[in-house]
Short mmCIF file of C-alpha atoms in Angstrom, two decimals:
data_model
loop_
_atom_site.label_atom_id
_atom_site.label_comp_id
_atom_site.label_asym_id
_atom_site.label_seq_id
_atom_site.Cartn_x
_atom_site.Cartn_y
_atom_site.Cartn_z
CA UNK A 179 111.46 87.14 122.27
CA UNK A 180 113.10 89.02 119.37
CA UNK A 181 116.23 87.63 117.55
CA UNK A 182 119.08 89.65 118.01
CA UNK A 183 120.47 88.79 114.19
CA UNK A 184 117.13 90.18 112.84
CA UNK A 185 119.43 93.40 113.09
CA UNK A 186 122.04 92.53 110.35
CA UNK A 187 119.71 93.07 107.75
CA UNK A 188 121.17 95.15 104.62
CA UNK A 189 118.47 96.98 102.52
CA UNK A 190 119.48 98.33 98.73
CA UNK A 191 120.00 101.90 98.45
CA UNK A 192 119.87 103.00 95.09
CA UNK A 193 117.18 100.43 93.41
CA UNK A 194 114.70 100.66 91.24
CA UNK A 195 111.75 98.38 89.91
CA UNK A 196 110.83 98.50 86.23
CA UNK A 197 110.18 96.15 83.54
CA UNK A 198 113.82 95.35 82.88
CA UNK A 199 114.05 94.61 87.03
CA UNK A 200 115.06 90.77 87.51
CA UNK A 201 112.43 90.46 90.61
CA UNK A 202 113.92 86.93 91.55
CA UNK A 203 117.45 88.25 92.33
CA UNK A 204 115.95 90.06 95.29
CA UNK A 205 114.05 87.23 96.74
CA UNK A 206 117.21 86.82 99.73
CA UNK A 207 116.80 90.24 100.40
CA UNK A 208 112.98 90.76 99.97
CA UNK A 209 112.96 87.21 102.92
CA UNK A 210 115.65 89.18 104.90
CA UNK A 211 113.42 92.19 105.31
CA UNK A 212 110.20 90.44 106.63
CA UNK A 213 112.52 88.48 108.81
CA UNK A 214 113.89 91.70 110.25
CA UNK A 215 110.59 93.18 110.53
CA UNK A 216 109.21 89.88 112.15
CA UNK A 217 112.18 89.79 114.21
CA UNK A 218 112.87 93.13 115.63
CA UNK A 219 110.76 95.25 118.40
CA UNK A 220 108.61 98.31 116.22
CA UNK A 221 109.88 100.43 118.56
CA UNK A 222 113.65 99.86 117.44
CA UNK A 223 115.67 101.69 115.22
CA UNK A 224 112.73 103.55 113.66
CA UNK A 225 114.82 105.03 110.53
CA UNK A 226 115.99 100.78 109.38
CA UNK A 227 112.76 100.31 110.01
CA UNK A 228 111.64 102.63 107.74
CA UNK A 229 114.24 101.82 105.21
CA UNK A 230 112.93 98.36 105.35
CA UNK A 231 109.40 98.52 105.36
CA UNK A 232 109.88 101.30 101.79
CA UNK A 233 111.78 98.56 100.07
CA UNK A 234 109.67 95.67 100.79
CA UNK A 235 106.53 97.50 100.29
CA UNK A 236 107.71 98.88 96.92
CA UNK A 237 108.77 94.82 96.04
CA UNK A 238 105.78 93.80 96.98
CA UNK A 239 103.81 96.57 94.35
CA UNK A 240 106.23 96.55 91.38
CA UNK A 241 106.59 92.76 90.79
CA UNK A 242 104.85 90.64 88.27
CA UNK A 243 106.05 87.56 89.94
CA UNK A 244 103.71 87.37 93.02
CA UNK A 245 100.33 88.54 93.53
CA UNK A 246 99.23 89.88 96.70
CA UNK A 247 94.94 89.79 97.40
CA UNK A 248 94.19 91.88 100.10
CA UNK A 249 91.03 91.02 101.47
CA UNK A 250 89.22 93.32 104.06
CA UNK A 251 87.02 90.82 104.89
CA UNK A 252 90.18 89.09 105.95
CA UNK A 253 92.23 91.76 107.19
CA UNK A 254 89.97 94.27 108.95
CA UNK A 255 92.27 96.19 110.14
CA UNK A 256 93.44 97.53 106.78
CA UNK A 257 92.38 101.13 107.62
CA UNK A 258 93.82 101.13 110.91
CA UNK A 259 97.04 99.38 110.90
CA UNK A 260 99.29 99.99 107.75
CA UNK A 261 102.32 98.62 109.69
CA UNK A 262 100.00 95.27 109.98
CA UNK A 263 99.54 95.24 106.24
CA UNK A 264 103.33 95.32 105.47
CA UNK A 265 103.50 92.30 107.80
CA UNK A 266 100.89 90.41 106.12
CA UNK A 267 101.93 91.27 102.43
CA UNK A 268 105.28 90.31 103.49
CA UNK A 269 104.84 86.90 105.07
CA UNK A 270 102.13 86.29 101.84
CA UNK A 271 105.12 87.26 99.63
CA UNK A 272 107.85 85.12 101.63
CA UNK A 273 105.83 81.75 101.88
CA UNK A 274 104.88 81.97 98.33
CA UNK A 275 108.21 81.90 97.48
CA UNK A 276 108.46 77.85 98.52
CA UNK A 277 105.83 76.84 96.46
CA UNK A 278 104.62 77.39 92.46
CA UNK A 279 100.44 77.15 93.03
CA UNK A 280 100.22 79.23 95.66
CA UNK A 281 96.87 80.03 96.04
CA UNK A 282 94.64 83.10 97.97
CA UNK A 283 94.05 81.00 100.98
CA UNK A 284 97.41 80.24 101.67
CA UNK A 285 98.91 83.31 101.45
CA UNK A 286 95.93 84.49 103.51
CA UNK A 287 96.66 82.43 106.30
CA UNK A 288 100.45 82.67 106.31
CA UNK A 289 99.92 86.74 106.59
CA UNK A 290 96.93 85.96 109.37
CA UNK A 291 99.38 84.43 111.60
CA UNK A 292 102.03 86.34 110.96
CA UNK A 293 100.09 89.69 111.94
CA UNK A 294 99.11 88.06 114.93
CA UNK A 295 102.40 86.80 115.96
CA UNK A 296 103.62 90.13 115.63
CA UNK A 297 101.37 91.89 116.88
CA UNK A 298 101.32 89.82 120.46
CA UNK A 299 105.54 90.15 120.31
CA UNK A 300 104.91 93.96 120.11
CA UNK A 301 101.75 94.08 121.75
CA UNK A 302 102.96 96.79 124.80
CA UNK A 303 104.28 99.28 121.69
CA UNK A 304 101.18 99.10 119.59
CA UNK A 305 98.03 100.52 119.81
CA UNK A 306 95.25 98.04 121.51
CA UNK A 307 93.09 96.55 118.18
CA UNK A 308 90.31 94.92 118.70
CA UNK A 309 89.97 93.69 114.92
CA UNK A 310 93.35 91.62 115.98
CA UNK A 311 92.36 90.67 119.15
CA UNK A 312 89.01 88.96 117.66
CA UNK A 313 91.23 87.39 115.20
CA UNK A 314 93.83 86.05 117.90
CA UNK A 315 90.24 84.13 119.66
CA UNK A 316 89.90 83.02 116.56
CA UNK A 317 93.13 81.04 115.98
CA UNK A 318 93.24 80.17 119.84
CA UNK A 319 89.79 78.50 119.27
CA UNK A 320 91.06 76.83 116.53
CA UNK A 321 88.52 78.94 113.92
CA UNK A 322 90.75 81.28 112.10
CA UNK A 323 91.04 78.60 108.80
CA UNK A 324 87.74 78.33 108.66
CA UNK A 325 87.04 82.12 108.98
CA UNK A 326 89.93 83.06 106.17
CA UNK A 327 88.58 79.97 104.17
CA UNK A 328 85.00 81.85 104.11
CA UNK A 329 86.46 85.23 102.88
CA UNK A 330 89.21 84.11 100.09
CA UNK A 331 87.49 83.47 96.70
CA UNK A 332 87.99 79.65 95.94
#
C-alpha cells in the first residue's frame, strides 16, 4: 500500500522564506514532500516526518505564489486533525502547481481526496474520525463534489 521510494525524500536544512525567497525553485521539493507524506505509513520514521511536515507547512504559509482557503465548512476536522490539514494544504498546493486559474473548488477537492486517501491507507494508526468517515460516504456515494461545491465561494 505505501511506496517504498516515498522514503528518499531530501528536505532543506538551513532555509529560509522571505521576500527575496525564489518560491518556484522549491516546487520539486515542496511535490517531493507531500509525496512522501502521501506515501509513507504516519507511524514511520516520526523525526523525517516531522522534518517534512515543518518545511512544507512553512512553504505553504510564506509564499505569495499559491493561496491556500481553508474552509471549515469543508474540512471539519480542522480542530481535530492538524496532520489532516498538512495533507490537504499540501495536495491543494501540489495540484495547483499544473495549472495557472486554479480556483477554490479545485484545490478543495484535490485536498478532500487526498485526506481521505490517506486517512483510509493509515486508518489502523490514526485516531477513528467521524468528520472523515462522513466525508468518505460522501465520495463513495458519489456526493462529495457537490458537498465541496456548496461550501467553496464561487
Amino acid at each position: 500500500m505505501f511506496s517504498a521510494s516515498a522514503q528518499d525524500v531530501t528536505v532543506p536544512v538551513d532555509y529560509t522564506f522571505d521576500s527575496t525567497t525564489n518560491f518556484t525553485q522549491y516546487h520539486d521539493t515542496v511535490i517531493a514532500c507531500f509525496d512522501y507524506l502521501m506515501n509513507t505509513s504516519c507511524n514511520v520514521d516520526l523525526v523525517k516526518r516531522k522534518a517534512v511536515t515543518d518545511f512544507l507547512s512553512k512553504w505553504i504559509e510564506a509564499t505569495p505564489t499559491v493561496d491556500v482557503s481553508i474552509n471549515k465548512d469543508v474540512i471539519t476536522y480542522y480542530d481535530f486533525s492538524p496532520e489532516l490539514v498538512i495533507i490537504f494544504m499540501g495536495a491543494w498546493v501540489v495540484n495547483s502547481f499544473k495549472s495557472a486559474n486554479y480556483s477554490e473548488l479545485e484545490g478543495s477537492m484535490a485536498g478532500t481526496h487526498a485526506v481521505l486517501d490517506y486517512f483510509i491507507k493509515n486508518k489502523s494508526h490514526l485516531k477513528q474520525d467521524d468528520h472523515i468517515d462522513k466525508l468518505i460516504d460522501k465520495r463513495n456515494k458519489g456526493k462529495l463534489e457537490r458537498f465541496v461545491r456548496c461550501s467553496v465561494k464561487q
